[in-house]
Amino acid sequence: MTPRLAVALVSGGLDSMVSAAIAREQGFTLLALSIDYNQRHQIELAAARRIAAALGAVRHVVLPLDLSAFGGSALTADIAVPKDGVGEGIPVTYVPARNTIFLSLALGWAEAAGARDLFIGVNALDYSGYPDCRPEFIAAFEGLAELATKAGVEGAPFRIHAPLQSMSKADIAREADRLGLDAGMSWSCYDPAPGGVHCGLCDSCRLRARGYAEAGLADPTVYAAQP
């Protein structure tokens, strides 16, 4: 039998780990894609390698794409990562068009590999206000994929799965627990503290810690400062 292939974007974070694990649970054979975009938190790529191996990905590509050449984000330029709490509006940790770029790369690999399913761990409830995490973005990209590819125009369209789309961070923590995942191998922090631990104060750390607290689960994360 031909395996059901899916390309899963695996950043190294909790959300992408859970998304990829859901793909595996649904019977897909995983092709894991991580992007080395010269992000401030390069440590997440080590987490991505651990996760891809733990989930049994048949291939894991870490693709270099230096977005620091463009800048425009606290994750890719010399801009301080905010540490004063999750605020209103789109924060400076937004990387311009990141999910559009990443999904485009995943789409290219999927078409080349004969996969028709892509998994991405975005969610639109407990997140930092990024526009490319919204359901309408995912739906629009799925339409674009049908128009922009040979497979799509020949009647074999792609499906973009965002299984965490309507989950809170607490829901995601519970889902990781249900799936039997070692969430401690994932990495969320935007600004790693000395010693390779989570800073505890950036938006991503605060959302992660709050999710575990609201889920009533033990947080496996080591924080330099209490979120």
PDB file of C-alpha atoms in Angstrom:
ATOM      1  CA  MET A   1       0.000   0.000   0.000  1.00  0.00           C
ATOM      2  CA  THR A   2       1.150   3.533  -0.752  1.00  0.00           C
ATOM      3  CA  PRO A   3       1.584   5.465   2.507  1.00  0.00           C
ATOM      4  CA  ARG A   4      -0.600   8.510   3.140  1.00  0.00           C
ATOM      5  CA  LEU A   5       2.032  11.220   3.244  1.00  0.00           C
ATOM      6  CA  ALA A   6       1.657  14.554   5.002  1.00  0.00           C
ATOM      7  CA  VAL A   7       4.112  17.417   5.277  1.00  0.00           C
ATOM      8  CA  ALA A   8       4.065  18.734   8.833  1.00  0.00           C
ATOM      9  CA  LEU A   9       5.649  22.044   9.729  1.00  0.00           C
ATOM     10  CA  VAL A  10       7.632  21.308  12.886  1.00  0.00           C
ATOM     11  CA  SER A  11       9.106  24.427  14.443  1.00  0.00           C
ATOM     12  CA  GLY A  12      10.112  22.805  17.706  1.00  0.00           C
ATOM     13  CA  GLY A  13       7.275  24.422  19.641  1.00  0.00           C
ATOM     14  CA  LEU A  14       4.479  22.764  21.564  1.00  0.00           C
ATOM     15  CA  ASP A  15       1.806  23.636  19.004  1.00  0.00           C
ATOM     16  CA  SER A  16       3.640  22.194  16.010  1.00  0.00           C
ATOM     17  CA  MET A  17       4.508  19.059  17.997  1.00  0.00           C
ATOM     18  CA  VAL A  18       0.856  18.451  18.841  1.00  0.00           C
ATOM     19  CA  SER A  19      -0.245  19.200  15.266  1.00  0.00           C
ATOM     20  CA  ALA A  20       2.255  16.709  13.836  1.00  0.00           C
ATOM     21  CA  ALA A  21       1.271  14.103  16.437  1.00  0.00           C
ATOM     22  CA  ILE A  22      -2.366  14.485  15.401  1.00  0.00           C
ATOM     23  CA  ALA A  23      -1.321  13.873  11.796  1.00  0.00           C
ATOM     24  CA  ARG A  24       0.421  10.686  12.897  1.00  0.00           C
ATOM     25  CA  GLU A  25      -2.637   9.626  14.909  1.00  0.00           C
ATOM     26  CA  GLN A  26      -4.765  10.093  11.805  1.00  0.00           C
ATOM     27  CA  GLY A  27      -2.604   7.578   9.978  1.00  0.00           C
ATOM     28  CA  PHE A  28      -0.336   9.873   7.980  1.00  0.00           C
ATOM     29  CA  THR A  29       3.306   9.101   7.329  1.00  0.00           C
ATOM     30  CA  LEU A  30       5.181  12.240   8.309  1.00  0.00           C
ATOM     31  CA  LEU A  31       7.516  14.399   6.299  1.00  0.00           C
ATOM     32  CA  ALA A  32       8.713  16.973   8.836  1.00  0.00           C
ATOM     33  CA  LEU A  33       9.782  20.424   7.680  1.00  0.00           C
ATOM     34  CA  SER A  34      11.593  22.946   9.866  1.00  0.00           C
ATOM     35  CA  ILE A  35      12.883  26.318   8.702  1.00  0.00           C
ATOM     36  CA  ASP A  36      16.195  27.720   9.886  1.00  0.00           C
ATOM     37  CA  TYR A  37      15.369  31.368   9.261  1.00  0.00           C
ATOM     38  CA  ASN A  38      18.228  32.642  11.445  1.00  0.00           C
ATOM     39  CA  GLN A  39      15.740  33.176  14.235  1.00  0.00           C
ATOM     40  CA  ARG A  40      16.865  34.511  17.582  1.00  0.00           C
ATOM     41  CA  HIS A  41      15.728  31.284  19.226  1.00  0.00           C
ATOM     42  CA  GLN A  42      17.831  28.856  17.177  1.00  0.00           C
ATOM     43  CA  ILE A  43      17.509  26.441  20.076  1.00  0.00           C
ATOM     44  CA  GLU A  44      14.042  25.555  18.791  1.00  0.00           C
ATOM     45  CA  LEU A  45      15.635  23.700  15.852  1.00  0.00           C
ATOM     46  CA  ALA A  46      17.244  21.218  18.241  1.00  0.00           C
ATOM     47  CA  ALA A  47      13.777  20.681  19.700  1.00  0.00           C
ATOM     48  CA  ALA A  48      12.393  20.198  16.177  1.00  0.00           C
ATOM     49  CA  ARG A  49      14.934  17.454  15.520  1.00  0.00           C
ATOM     50  CA  ARG A  50      13.986  15.690  18.754  1.00  0.00           C
ATOM     51  CA  ILE A  51      10.283  15.933  17.953  1.00  0.00           C
ATOM     52  CA  ALA A  52      10.619  14.724  14.354  1.00  0.00           C
ATOM     53  CA  ALA A  53      12.580  11.698  15.563  1.00  0.00           C
ATOM     54  CA  ALA A  54      10.147  10.965  18.407  1.00  0.00           C
ATOM     55  CA  LEU A  55       7.177  11.094  16.025  1.00  0.00           C
ATOM     56  CA  GLY A  56       8.840   8.753  13.556  1.00  0.00           C
ATOM     57  CA  ALA A  57       9.070  11.152  10.615  1.00  0.00           C
ATOM     58  CA  VAL A  58      10.410   9.269   7.601  1.00  0.00           C
ATOM     59  CA  ARG A  59      12.328  12.377   6.621  1.00  0.00           C
ATOM     60  CA  HIS A  60      13.094  15.626   8.385  1.00  0.00           C
ATOM     61  CA  VAL A  61      14.304  18.584   6.351  1.00  0.00           C
ATOM     62  CA  VAL A  62      15.765  21.610   8.143  1.00  0.00           C
ATOM     63  CA  LEU A  63      15.730  24.167   5.364  1.00  0.00           C
ATOM     64  CA  PRO A  64      17.986  27.244   5.601  1.00  0.00           C
ATOM     65  CA  LEU A  65      16.229  30.481   4.664  1.00  0.00           C
ATOM     66  CA  ASP A  66      17.826  33.522   6.274  1.00  0.00           C
ATOM     67  CA  LEU A  67      14.960  35.942   6.946  1.00  0.00           C
ATOM     68  CA  SER A  68      17.290  38.143   8.985  1.00  0.00           C
ATOM     69  CA  ALA A  69      18.299  39.551   5.579  1.00  0.00           C
ATOM     70  CA  PHE A  70      14.879  41.226   5.597  1.00  0.00           C
ATOM     71  CA  GLY A  71      14.600  41.958   9.328  1.00  0.00           C
ATOM     72  CA  GLY A  72      11.411  43.625  10.491  1.00  0.00           C
ATOM     73  CA  SER A  73      10.907  41.427  13.562  1.00  0.00           C
ATOM     74  CA  ALA A  74      12.318  41.024  17.049  1.00  0.00           C
ATOM     75  CA  LEU A  75      12.997  37.404  16.077  1.00  0.00           C
ATOM     76  CA  THR A  76      15.161  38.265  13.066  1.00  0.00           C
ATOM     77  CA  ALA A  77      16.645  41.703  13.831  1.00  0.00           C
ATOM     78  CA  ASP A  78      18.309  43.595  16.662  1.00  0.00           C
ATOM     79  CA  ILE A  79      15.004  44.512  18.293  1.00  0.00           C
ATOM     80  CA  ALA A  80      14.259  43.713  21.929  1.00  0.00           C
ATOM     81  CA  VAL A  81      11.732  40.969  22.605  1.00  0.00           C
ATOM     82  CA  PRO A  82       8.912  42.458  24.744  1.00  0.00           C
ATOM     83  CA  LYS A  83       8.808  41.101  28.284  1.00  0.00           C
ATOM     84  CA  ASP A  84       5.981  43.120  29.820  1.00  0.00           C
ATOM     85  CA  GLY A  85       3.062  40.816  29.086  1.00  0.00           C
ATOM     86  CA  VAL A  86       0.758  39.928  26.210  1.00  0.00           C
ATOM     87  CA  GLY A  87      -0.727  43.155  24.906  1.00  0.00           C
ATOM     88  CA  GLU A  88      -3.162  44.322  22.251  1.00  0.00           C
ATOM     89  CA  GLY A  89      -2.274  44.522  18.580  1.00  0.00           C
ATOM     90  CA  ILE A  90       0.366  42.730  16.546  1.00  0.00           C
ATOM     91  CA  PRO A  91       3.652  42.549  18.498  1.00  0.00           C
ATOM     92  CA  VAL A  92       7.174  43.100  17.173  1.00  0.00           C
ATOM     93  CA  THR A  93       7.772  39.335  17.379  1.00  0.00           C
ATOM     94  CA  TYR A  94       5.614  38.998  14.255  1.00  0.00           C
ATOM     95  CA  VAL A  95       7.842  37.878  11.368  1.00  0.00           C
ATOM     96  CA  PRO A  96       6.544  39.413   8.119  1.00  0.00           C
ATOM     97  CA  ALA A  97       4.560  36.839   6.106  1.00  0.00           C
ATOM     98  CA  ARG A  98       6.217  33.943   7.971  1.00  0.00           C
ATOM     99  CA  ASN A  99       3.405  31.411   7.756  1.00  0.00           C
ATOM    100  CA  THR A 100       2.781  32.293   4.107  1.00  0.00           C
ATOM    101  CA  ILE A 101       6.453  31.635   3.380  1.00  0.00           C
ATOM    102  CA  PHE A 102       6.558  28.438   5.428  1.00  0.00           C
ATOM    103  CA  LEU A 103       3.362  27.003   3.957  1.00  0.00           C
ATOM    104  CA  SER A 104       4.620  27.805   0.450  1.00  0.00           C
ATOM    105  CA  LEU A 105       7.762  25.784   1.131  1.00  0.00           C
ATOM    106  CA  ALA A 106       5.720  22.944   2.637  1.00  0.00           C
ATOM    107  CA  LEU A 107       3.448  23.033  -0.419  1.00  0.00           C
ATOM    108  CA  GLY A 108       6.427  22.740  -2.747  1.00  0.00           C
ATOM    109  CA  TRP A 109       7.728  19.698  -0.902  1.00  0.00           C
ATOM    110  CA  ALA A 110       4.265  18.146  -0.710  1.00  0.00           C
ATOM    111  CA  GLU A 111       3.744  18.413  -4.450  1.00  0.00           C
ATOM    112  CA  ALA A 112       7.202  17.010  -5.179  1.00  0.00           C
ATOM    113  CA  ALA A 113       6.678  14.110  -2.761  1.00  0.00           C
ATOM    114  CA  GLY A 114       3.151  13.275  -3.871  1.00  0.00           C
ATOM    115  CA  ALA A 115       1.586  14.372  -0.575  1.00  0.00           C
ATOM    116  CA  ARG A 116      -1.719  16.221  -0.598  1.00  0.00           C
ATOM    117  CA  ASP A 117      -1.966  17.087   3.093  1.00  0.00           C
ATOM    118  CA  LEU A 118      -0.121  19.773   5.041  1.00  0.00           C
ATOM    119  CA  PHE A 119      -0.251  20.246   8.817  1.00  0.00           C
ATOM    120  CA  ILE A 120       0.475  23.501  10.632  1.00  0.00           C
ATOM    121  CA  GLY A 121       0.100  24.199  14.349  1.00  0.00           C
ATOM    122  CA  VAL A 122      -1.537  27.622  14.262  1.00  0.00           C
ATOM    123  CA  ASN A 123      -4.320  28.554  16.649  1.00  0.00           C
ATOM    124  CA  ALA A 124      -6.506  31.623  16.816  1.00  0.00           C
ATOM    125  CA  LEU A 125      -7.473  31.804  20.500  1.00  0.00           C
ATOM    126  CA  ASP A 126      -4.429  31.959  22.786  1.00  0.00           C
ATOM    127  CA  TYR A 127      -1.848  33.489  20.462  1.00  0.00           C
ATOM    128  CA  SER A 128       0.003  36.778  20.076  1.00  0.00           C
ATOM    129  CA  GLY A 129      -2.286  38.417  17.535  1.00  0.00           C
ATOM    130  CA  TYR A 130      -0.462  37.280  14.398  1.00  0.00           C
ATOM    131  CA  PRO A 131      -2.637  37.715  11.283  1.00  0.00           C
ATOM    132  CA  ASP A 132      -1.317  34.517   9.683  1.00  0.00           C
ATOM    133  CA  CYS A 133      -2.802  32.331  12.438  1.00  0.00           C
ATOM    134  CA  ARG A 134      -6.432  33.085  11.547  1.00  0.00           C
ATOM    135  CA  PRO A 135      -8.845  30.575   9.970  1.00  0.00           C
ATOM    136  CA  GLU A 136      -9.454  32.875   6.995  1.00  0.00           C
ATOM    137  CA  PHE A 137      -5.723  32.835   6.223  1.00  0.00           C
ATOM    138  CA  ILE A 138      -5.627  29.029   6.238  1.00  0.00           C
ATOM    139  CA  ALA A 139      -8.710  28.845   4.004  1.00  0.00           C
ATOM    140  CA  ALA A 140      -7.255  31.400   1.597  1.00  0.00           C
ATOM    141  CA  PHE A 141      -3.952  29.540   1.370  1.00  0.00           C
ATOM    142  CA  GLU A 142      -5.762  26.301   0.622  1.00  0.00           C
ATOM    143  CA  GLY A 143      -7.486  28.049  -2.277  1.00  0.00           C
ATOM    144  CA  LEU A 144      -4.170  29.457  -3.461  1.00  0.00           C
ATOM    145  CA  ALA A 145      -2.604  25.974  -3.353  1.00  0.00           C
ATOM    146  CA  GLU A 146      -5.273  24.669  -5.717  1.00  0.00           C
ATOM    147  CA  LEU A 147      -4.676  27.511  -8.177  1.00  0.00           C
ATOM    148  CA  ALA A 148      -0.881  27.612  -7.976  1.00  0.00           C
ATOM    149  CA  THR A 149       0.109  23.970  -8.448  1.00  0.00           C
ATOM    150  CA  LYS A 150       0.083  21.420 -11.243  1.00  0.00           C
ATOM    151  CA  ALA A 151      -1.582  18.946  -8.889  1.00  0.00           C
ATOM    152  CA  GLY A 152      -4.275  21.436  -7.996  1.00  0.00           C
ATOM    153  CA  VAL A 153      -5.233  22.362 -11.543  1.00  0.00           C
ATOM    154  CA  GLU A 154      -5.224  18.684 -12.539  1.00  0.00           C
ATOM    155  CA  GLY A 155      -7.827  17.851  -9.903  1.00  0.00           C
ATOM    156  CA  ALA A 156      -5.698  16.689  -6.948  1.00  0.00           C
ATOM    157  CA  PRO A 157      -6.071  19.623  -4.536  1.00  0.00           C
ATOM    158  CA  PHE A 158      -4.207  20.052  -1.281  1.00  0.00           C
ATOM    159  CA  ARG A 159      -5.707  20.220   2.183  1.00  0.00           C
ATOM    160  CA  ILE A 160      -4.212  22.501   4.817  1.00  0.00           C
ATOM    161  CA  HIS A 161      -4.876  21.015   8.249  1.00  0.00           C
ATOM    162  CA  ALA A 162      -4.804  23.343  11.242  1.00  0.00           C
ATOM    163  CA  PRO A 163      -6.068  20.960  13.940  1.00  0.00           C
ATOM    164  CA  LEU A 164      -5.364  23.377  16.786  1.00  0.00           C
ATOM    165  CA  GLN A 165      -7.151  26.283  15.122  1.00  0.00           C
ATOM    166  CA  SER A 166      -9.917  26.672  17.696  1.00  0.00           C
ATOM    167  CA  MET A 167      -8.008  25.365  20.727  1.00  0.00           C
ATOM    168  CA  SER A 168      -6.846  27.404  23.681  1.00  0.00           C
ATOM    169  CA  LYS A 169      -3.340  26.875  25.039  1.00  0.00           C
ATOM    170  CA  ALA A 170      -4.934  24.871  27.860  1.00  0.00           C
ATOM    171  CA  ASP A 171      -6.652  22.665  25.270  1.00  0.00           C
ATOM    172  CA  ILE A 172      -3.318  22.165  23.495  1.00  0.00           C
ATOM    173  CA  ALA A 173      -1.589  21.206  26.747  1.00  0.00           C
ATOM    174  CA  ARG A 174      -4.353  18.671  27.422  1.00  0.00           C
ATOM    175  CA  GLU A 175      -4.072  17.332  23.866  1.00  0.00           C
ATOM    176  CA  ALA A 176      -0.318  16.835  24.287  1.00  0.00           C
ATOM    177  CA  ASP A 177      -1.060  14.915  27.469  1.00  0.00           C
ATOM    178  CA  ARG A 178      -3.756  12.808  25.754  1.00  0.00           C
ATOM    179  CA  LEU A 179      -1.368  11.943  22.939  1.00  0.00           C
ATOM    180  CA  GLY A 180       1.276  10.845  25.432  1.00  0.00           C
ATOM    181  CA  LEU A 181       3.781  13.426  24.233  1.00  0.00           C
ATOM    182  CA  ASP A 182       6.805  14.560  26.200  1.00  0.00           C
ATOM    183  CA  ALA A 183       6.041  18.273  26.064  1.00  0.00           C
ATOM    184  CA  GLY A 184       9.335  18.979  27.814  1.00  0.00           C
ATOM    185  CA  MET A 185      11.171  18.270  24.560  1.00  0.00           C
ATOM    186  CA  SER A 186       9.433  21.210  22.856  1.00  0.00           C
ATOM    187  CA  TRP A 187      10.641  24.812  22.886  1.00  0.00           C
ATOM    188  CA  SER A 188       8.458  27.940  22.975  1.00  0.00           C
ATOM    189  CA  CYS A 189      10.601  30.840  24.223  1.00  0.00           C
ATOM    190  CA  TYR A 190      11.460  33.709  21.863  1.00  0.00           C
ATOM    191  CA  ASP A 191      14.467  34.895  23.883  1.00  0.00           C
ATOM    192  CA  PRO A 192      16.327  31.975  25.496  1.00  0.00           C
ATOM    193  CA  ALA A 193      17.906  32.690  28.862  1.00  0.00           C
ATOM    194  CA  PRO A 194      21.477  31.672  29.763  1.00  0.00           C
ATOM    195  CA  GLY A 195      21.743  27.963  30.373  1.00  0.00           C
ATOM    196  CA  GLY A 196      19.293  27.120  27.603  1.00  0.00           C
ATOM    197  CA  VAL A 197      16.097  27.655  29.576  1.00  0.00           C
ATOM    198  CA  HIS A 198      12.902  29.556  28.756  1.00  0.00           C
ATOM    199  CA  CYS A 199      13.019  33.230  29.749  1.00  0.00           C
ATOM    200  CA  GLY A 200       9.548  33.053  31.304  1.00  0.00           C
ATOM    201  CA  LEU A 201       8.593  36.607  30.365  1.00  0.00           C
ATOM    202  CA  CYS A 202       8.114  36.771  26.581  1.00  0.00           C
ATOM    203  CA  ASP A 203       4.614  36.388  25.125  1.00  0.00           C
ATOM    204  CA  SER A 204       5.229  32.791  24.133  1.00  0.00           C
ATOM    205  CA  CYS A 205       6.454  31.766  27.591  1.00  0.00           C
ATOM    206  CA  ARG A 206       3.528  33.503  29.278  1.00  0.00           C
ATOM    207  CA  LEU A 207       0.986  31.825  26.999  1.00  0.00           C
ATOM    208  CA  ARG A 208       2.584  28.415  27.508  1.00  0.00           C
ATOM    209  CA  ALA A 209       2.708  28.750  31.304  1.00  0.00           C
ATOM    210  CA  ARG A 210      -0.859  30.060  31.460  1.00  0.00           C
ATOM    211  CA  GLY A 211      -2.067  27.193  29.295  1.00  0.00           C
ATOM    212  CA  TYR A 212      -0.589  24.590  31.609  1.00  0.00           C
ATOM    213  CA  ALA A 213      -1.963  26.364  34.666  1.00  0.00           C
ATOM    214  CA  GLU A 214      -5.462  26.558  33.177  1.00  0.00           C
ATOM    215  CA  ALA A 215      -5.258  22.911  32.089  1.00  0.00           C
ATOM    216  CA  GLY A 216      -4.373  21.867  35.626  1.00  0.00           C
ATOM    217  CA  LEU A 217      -1.317  19.996  34.364  1.00  0.00           C
ATOM    218  CA  ALA A 218       2.270  20.102  35.559  1.00  0.00           C
ATOM    219  CA  ASP A 219       4.309  22.354  33.291  1.00  0.00           C
ATOM    220  CA  PRO A 220       7.506  20.513  32.259  1.00  0.00           C
ATOM    221  CA  THR A 221       9.173  23.784  31.226  1.00  0.00           C
ATOM    222  CA  VAL A 222      12.126  25.314  33.070  1.00  0.00           C
ATOM    223  CA  TYR A 223      11.758  29.112  33.233  1.00  0.00           C
ATOM    224  CA  ALA A 224      14.467  31.594  34.216  1.00  0.00           C
ATOM    225  CA  ALA A 225      11.794  33.873  35.653  1.00  0.00           C
ATOM    226  CA  GLN A 226       8.323  33.008  36.836  1.00  0.00           C
ATOM    227  CA  PRO A 227       5.796  33.927  34.121  1.00  0.00           C
TER     228      PRO A 227
END
